[in-house]
Amino acid sequence: MIKEYIEERKVKNLQRKSELEKKYSQLSEQEKEVKLEITKTKEEMKMEYDLFSPRSFERMANVKIFDMEEDLKNIILKKQEIKRQIKEKERMMKKIEQMEREITDIETDEKISLSKDKVGEIVGKLDECLNLMYNDRNTCKSELKQVKKYLKSFM
């Protein structure tokens, strides 16, 4: 029950991290495009500037550049937030992996303690069988069959 819950959390965490990484890469592409657009607009302003050209074109271009720079700032802020979320998911994955190791350790400890009990039982049966070997062969034979059954249950 706990193992299934942890596995479910692990899968959801991996899915969310994957989504965030895709979004981060999309924002990176978007950032590159906006930077390129700003560069192009600035170059156009330099090339199209003429002594006799109206100043309204320059104002429009400056407003466009300002808007694009604002978009760029927003993209960078979103990227930072997504990067923080990705790091949070990585920390969560480490916690989940730690929980998985702890559960595995607990299960192993339980198996070891169970196996120690079984081995003790088997040794007791073997001692009993050795005591009966010369006196009562049929009881010894049945005890050996029980030991065989216990050993098979280990496998």
XYZ file of N, CA and C in Angstrom:
465
model
N 0.822 -1.182 0.000
C 0.000 0.000 0.000
C 0.872 1.254 0.000
N 1.832 1.298 0.902
C 2.715 2.453 0.962
C 3.601 2.501 -0.272
N 4.049 1.336 -0.685
C 4.918 1.263 -1.861
C 4.195 1.787 -3.111
N 2.921 1.438 -3.259
C 2.148 1.900 -4.413
C 1.966 3.410 -4.365
N 1.726 3.932 -3.166
C 1.560 5.377 -3.009
C 2.842 6.102 -3.395
N 3.961 5.590 -2.929
C 5.251 6.216 -3.248
C 5.508 6.143 -4.748
N 5.210 5.003 -5.347
C 5.408 4.846 -6.790
C 4.513 5.818 -7.562
N 3.292 5.985 -7.117
C 2.363 6.922 -7.755
C 2.907 8.350 -7.667
N 3.394 8.724 -6.494
C 3.970 10.057 -6.307
C 5.187 10.251 -7.203
N 5.987 9.221 -7.332
C 7.187 9.284 -8.163
C 6.805 9.530 -9.629
N 5.815 8.793 -10.104
C 5.381 8.937 -11.501
C 4.822 10.337 -11.744
N 3.978 10.815 -10.846
C 3.405 12.158 -10.997
C 4.492 13.223 -10.965
N 5.443 13.044 -10.084
C 6.535 14.003 -9.965
C 7.367 14.036 -11.244
N 7.652 12.869 -11.804
C 8.415 12.806 -13.052
C 7.653 13.446 -14.209
N 6.352 13.213 -14.260
C 5.531 13.806 -15.315
C 5.539 15.330 -15.207
N 5.356 15.827 -13.994
C 5.329 17.275 -13.788
C 6.686 17.896 -14.120
N 7.752 17.225 -13.736
C 9.087 17.727 -14.035
C 9.306 17.775 -15.542
N 8.855 16.755 -16.234
C 8.984 16.711 -17.690
C 8.211 17.863 -18.344
N 6.998 18.112 -17.843
C 6.205 19.225 -18.359
C 6.919 20.557 -18.137
N 7.472 20.731 -16.962
C 8.184 21.971 -16.648
C 9.411 22.147 -17.532
N 10.120 21.065 -17.789
C 11.297 21.150 -18.648
C 10.909 21.522 -20.075
N 9.796 20.989 -20.564
C 9.317 21.359 -21.898
C 8.958 22.836 -21.949
N 8.262 23.286 -20.923
C 7.870 24.691 -20.860
C 9.098 25.588 -20.789
N 10.096 25.150 -20.037
C 11.332 25.924 -19.921
C 12.016 26.050 -21.284
N 12.065 24.955 -22.012
C 12.707 25.008 -23.336
C 11.905 25.890 -24.302
N 10.572 25.857 -24.184
C 9.744 26.728 -25.021
C 10.010 28.198 -24.696
N 10.121 28.498 -23.419
C 10.406 29.877 -23.022
C 11.797 30.306 -23.477
N 12.737 29.398 -23.479
C 14.080 29.719 -23.967
C 14.038 30.072 -25.449
N 13.281 29.297 -26.197
C 13.118 29.599 -27.630
C 12.431 30.952 -27.822
N 11.417 31.179 -27.034
C 10.685 32.443 -27.109
C 11.627 33.606 -26.761
N 12.472 33.411 -25.770
C 13.434 34.444 -25.373
C 14.382 34.760 -26.521
N 14.873 33.730 -27.191
C 15.770 33.935 -28.332
C 15.076 34.725 -29.440
N 13.815 34.367 -29.706
C 13.060 35.058 -30.759
C 12.864 36.530 -30.429
N 12.536 36.829 -29.183
C 12.314 38.226 -28.791
C 13.617 39.009 -28.875
N 14.714 38.414 -28.433
C 16.011 39.087 -28.523
C 16.370 39.376 -29.982
N 16.113 38.405 -30.844
C 16.382 38.577 -32.260
C 15.512 39.693 -32.843
N 14.251 39.720 -32.458
C 13.328 40.748 -32.940
C 13.768 42.139 -32.468
N 14.225 42.236 -31.232
C 14.714 43.531 -30.715
C 15.928 43.980 -31.516
N 16.832 43.062 -31.769
C 18.034 43.385 -32.543
C 17.669 43.849 -33.952
N 16.748 43.137 -34.591
C 16.315 43.520 -35.944
C 15.688 44.907 -35.950
N 14.842 45.161 -34.966
C 14.159 46.459 -34.909
C 15.171 47.582 -34.698
N 16.155 47.379 -33.859
C 17.180 48.408 -33.642
C 17.996 48.647 -34.900
N 18.298 47.578 -35.631
C 19.047 47.730 -36.884
C 18.222 48.470 -37.929
N 16.930 48.153 -37.978
C 16.050 48.843 -38.926
C 15.978 50.320 -38.604
N 15.953 50.631 -37.306
C 15.912 52.046 -36.917
C 17.147 52.781 -37.423
N 18.310 52.152 -37.316
C 19.555 52.786 -37.761
C 19.576 52.943 -39.267
N 19.104 51.889 -39.971
C 19.146 51.913 -41.437
C 18.116 52.873 -42.011
N 16.952 52.934 -41.423
C 15.874 53.744 -41.983
C 15.912 55.177 -41.487
N 16.847 55.461 -40.616
C 16.940 56.822 -40.116
C 17.516 57.699 -41.206
N 16.816 58.706 -41.505
C 17.243 59.657 -42.516
C 17.078 61.040 -41.914
N 17.870 61.936 -42.344
C 17.775 63.292 -41.791
C 16.397 63.907 -42.034
N 15.781 63.530 -43.121
C 14.502 64.125 -43.465
C 13.303 63.233 -43.137
N 13.535 62.094 -42.473
C 12.429 61.194 -42.134
C 11.686 61.748 -40.917
N 10.394 61.438 -40.848
C 9.611 61.934 -39.709
C 10.046 61.260 -38.404
N 9.996 62.007 -37.344
C 10.407 61.493 -36.043
C 9.371 60.525 -35.446
N 8.188 60.477 -35.986
C 7.153 59.577 -35.468
C 7.557 58.114 -35.654
N 8.268 57.815 -36.732
C 8.735 56.443 -36.947
C 9.662 56.016 -35.815
N 10.542 56.914 -35.424
C 11.483 56.603 -34.354
C 10.745 56.357 -33.036
N 9.727 57.142 -32.755
C 8.960 56.951 -31.520
C 8.226 55.609 -31.543
N 7.646 55.284 -32.697
C 6.938 54.002 -32.809
C 7.898 52.827 -32.610
N 9.071 52.934 -33.185
C 10.061 51.864 -33.051
C 10.524 51.748 -31.601
N 10.714 52.890 -30.943
C 11.126 52.860 -29.537
C 10.052 52.231 -28.659
N 8.793 52.520 -28.932
C 7.691 51.915 -28.180
C 7.660 50.413 -28.414
N 7.867 50.010 -29.661
C 7.886 48.586 -29.994
C 9.035 47.886 -29.259
N 10.200 48.505 -29.260
C 11.354 47.929 -28.560
C 11.077 47.848 -27.070
N 10.500 48.905 -26.513
C 10.171 48.904 -25.081
C 9.218 47.752 -24.752
N 8.192 47.562 -25.581
C 7.238 46.466 -25.361
C 7.923 45.100 -25.444
N 8.792 44.959 -26.425
C 9.498 43.683 -26.574
C 10.433 43.442 -25.385
N 11.064 44.487 -24.884
C 11.934 44.325 -23.720
C 11.122 43.943 -22.484
N 9.926 44.481 -22.363
C 9.038 44.084 -21.261
C 8.647 42.607 -21.391
N 8.336 42.196 -22.616
C 8.032 40.779 -22.856
C 9.230 39.909 -22.490
N 10.413 40.377 -22.849
C 11.631 39.641 -22.545
C 11.820 39.504 -21.032
N 11.589 40.561 -20.289
C 11.695 40.505 -18.824
C 10.703 39.497 -18.251
N 9.476 39.512 -18.770
C 8.463 38.559 -18.294
C 8.868 37.119 -18.593
N 9.410 36.899 -19.760
C 9.867 35.550 -20.129
C 10.981 35.100 -19.198
N 11.914 35.989 -18.920
C 13.031 35.643 -18.031
C 12.511 35.326 -16.632
N 11.550 36.100 -16.149
C 10.966 35.828 -14.830
C 10.251 34.478 -14.805
N 9.518 34.176 -15.871
C 8.839 32.881 -15.950
C 9.857 31.743 -15.972
N 10.952 31.936 -16.723
C 11.994 30.903 -16.775
C 12.594 30.666 -15.393
N 12.827 31.747 -14.662
C 13.382 31.601 -13.316
C 12.425 30.837 -12.408
N 11.148 31.139 -12.504
C 10.142 30.448 -11.685
C 10.076 28.965 -12.055
N 10.097 28.680 -13.331
C 10.045 27.282 -13.774
C 11.314 26.546 -13.333
N 12.457 27.210 -13.407
C 13.696 26.589 -12.954
C 13.617 26.268 -11.463
N 13.021 27.160 -10.682
C 12.842 26.925 -9.249
C 11.931 25.719 -9.028
N 10.854 25.627 -9.813
C 9.928 24.500 -9.695
C 10.616 23.184 -10.085
N 11.449 23.221 -11.093
C 12.184 22.019 -11.508
C 13.105 21.563 -10.384
N 13.799 22.509 -9.757
C 14.679 22.152 -8.639
C 13.862 21.572 -7.488
N 12.675 22.116 -7.253
C 11.797 21.592 -6.198
C 11.397 20.155 -6.526
N 11.093 19.884 -7.778
C 10.737 18.519 -8.190
C 11.930 17.578 -8.018
N 13.126 18.064 -8.299
C 14.320 17.232 -8.107
C 14.517 16.908 -6.631
N 14.293 17.907 -5.757
C 14.390 17.646 -4.321
C 13.328 16.640 -3.887
N 12.139 16.757 -4.443
C 11.056 15.825 -4.125
C 11.431 14.418 -4.580
N 12.063 14.300 -5.753
C 12.479 12.983 -6.240
C 13.501 12.355 -5.291
N 14.406 13.166 -4.765
C 15.387 12.636 -3.813
C 14.692 12.128 -2.563
N 13.682 12.860 -2.090
C 12.932 12.423 -0.907
C 12.190 11.122 -1.198
N 11.588 11.037 -2.364
C 10.847 9.828 -2.743
C 11.796 8.635 -2.833
N 12.958 8.846 -3.447
C 13.932 7.760 -3.548
C 14.403 7.321 -2.164
N 14.570 8.285 -1.250
C 14.959 7.948 0.117
C 13.875 7.105 0.788
N 12.611 7.489 0.583
C 11.502 6.716 1.161
C 11.487 5.301 0.585
N 11.741 5.175 -0.725
C 11.783 3.845 -1.341
C 12.886 2.988 -0.716
N 14.055 3.587 -0.502
C 15.156 2.844 0.113
C 14.794 2.410 1.531
N 14.151 3.310 2.283
C 13.771 2.982 3.660
C 12.769 1.834 3.682
N 11.794 1.869 2.777
C 10.795 0.795 2.722
C 11.455 -0.518 2.330
N 12.363 -0.462 1.365
C 13.083 -1.669 0.955
C 13.885 -2.225 2.127
N 14.537 -1.330 2.886
C 15.303 -1.769 4.059
C 14.395 -2.431 5.089
N 13.223 -1.824 5.324
C 12.273 -2.396 6.286
C 11.820 -3.772 5.827
N 11.465 -3.899 4.536
C 11.027 -5.196 4.006
C 12.137 -6.228 4.120
N 13.368 -5.814 3.841
C 14.505 -6.737 3.945
C 14.692 -7.187 5.389
N 14.591 -6.222 6.320
C 14.719 -6.570 7.742
C 13.635 -7.553 8.163
N 12.404 -7.337 7.670
C 11.310 -8.252 8.008
C 11.593 -9.643 7.443
N 12.088 -9.710 6.220
C 12.397 -11.003 5.616
C 13.495 -11.704 6.392
N 14.498 -10.931 6.803
C 15.598 -11.540 7.559
C 15.090 -12.082 8.882
N 14.253 -11.290 9.574
C 13.754 -11.776 10.860
C 12.847 -12.988 10.668
N 12.032 -12.976 9.613
C 11.202 -14.139 9.324
C 12.071 -15.344 8.992
N 13.095 -15.110 8.204
C 13.931 -16.233 7.819
C 14.697 -16.771 9.027
N 15.091 -15.910 9.973
C 15.762 -16.396 11.181
C 14.824 -17.283 11.991
N 13.558 -16.865 12.085
C 12.576 -17.688 12.787
C 12.416 -19.042 12.105
N 12.303 -19.024 10.782
C 12.136 -20.274 10.029
C 13.354 -21.166 10.183
N 14.539 -20.558 10.100
C 15.756 -21.354 10.230
C 15.818 -21.985 11.619
N 15.439 -21.212 12.640
C 15.399 -21.766 13.995
C 14.450 -22.941 14.082
N 13.306 -22.823 13.423
C 12.324 -23.905 13.403
C 12.885 -25.135 12.686
N 13.565 -24.901 11.568
C 14.140 -26.001 10.800
C 15.221 -26.712 11.614
N 16.065 -25.928 12.279
C 17.120 -26.532 13.108
C 16.494 -27.380 14.217
N 15.417 -26.874 14.818
C 14.714 -27.651 15.849
C 14.193 -28.962 15.302
N 13.624 -28.922 14.095
C 13.105 -30.145 13.473
C 14.245 -31.118 13.171
N 15.367 -30.601 12.717
C 16.509 -31.475 12.418
C 17.050 -32.120 13.691
N 17.121 -31.343 14.766
C 17.572 -31.920 16.050
C 16.648 -33.044 16.492
N 15.353 -32.778 16.382
C 14.353 -33.776 16.771
C 14.506 -35.035 15.918
N 14.731 -34.817 14.612
C 14.880 -35.943 13.691
C 16.124 -36.764 14.025
N 17.216 -36.065 14.342
C 18.448 -36.781 14.695
C 18.259 -37.614 15.957
N 17.508 -37.092 16.897
C 17.234 -37.847 18.130
C 16.371 -39.077 17.851
N 15.476 -38.985 16.886
C 14.553 -40.077 16.593
C 15.088 -41.065 15.547
N 16.181 -40.726 14.886
C 16.645 -41.500 13.752
C 16.813 -42.996 14.079
N 17.397 -43.321 15.169
C 17.638 -44.741 15.470
C 16.439 -45.401 16.138
N 15.603 -44.620 16.814
C 14.485 -45.211 17.539
C 13.209 -45.297 16.699
N 12.852 -44.212 16.010
C 11.571 -44.166 15.293
C 11.806 -43.570 13.902
N 12.088 -44.422 12.949
C 12.421 -43.965 11.597
C 11.241 -43.286 10.897
N 10.040 -43.728 11.103
C 8.876 -43.146 10.427
C 8.644 -41.696 10.878
N 8.759 -41.438 12.170
C 8.596 -40.067 12.670
C 9.734 -39.199 12.138
N 10.931 -39.739 12.097
C 12.080 -39.011 11.556
C 11.840 -38.643 10.098
N 11.296 -39.592 9.339
C 11.016 -39.370 7.925
C 9.989 -38.249 7.755
N 8.943 -38.244 8.573
C 7.933 -37.195 8.472
C 8.515 -35.830 8.873
N 9.405 -35.818 9.855
C 10.055 -34.570 10.266
C 10.943 -34.031 9.148
N 11.655 -34.927 8.470
C 12.495 -34.511 7.344
C 11.651 -33.951 6.200
N 10.477 -34.519 5.982
C 9.569 -33.975 4.965
C 9.130 -32.560 5.328
N 8.890 -32.324 6.627
C 8.521 -30.970 7.081
C 9.670 -29.989 6.832
N 10.894 -30.435 7.124
C 12.062 -29.588 6.891
C 12.165 -29.246 5.411
N 11.956 -30.244 4.564
C 12.001 -30.035 3.116
C 10.947 -29.011 2.696
N 9.765 -29.113 3.278
C 8.675 -28.176 2.954
C 9.063 -26.750 3.375
N 9.654 -26.581 4.559
C 10.077 -25.265 5.005
C 11.146 -24.679 4.082
N 12.098 -25.536 3.707
C 13.163 -25.068 2.829
C 12.614 -24.642 1.466
N 11.631 -25.372 0.952
C 11.013 -25.001 -0.314
C 10.279 -23.665 -0.203
N 9.711 -23.399 0.976
C 8.988 -22.130 1.148
C 9.941 -20.934 1.112
N 11.228 -21.144 1.414
C 12.214 -20.069 1.329
C 12.501 -19.667 -0.113
N 12.429 -20.651 -0.989
C 12.810 -20.410 -2.383
C 11.786 -19.625 -3.112
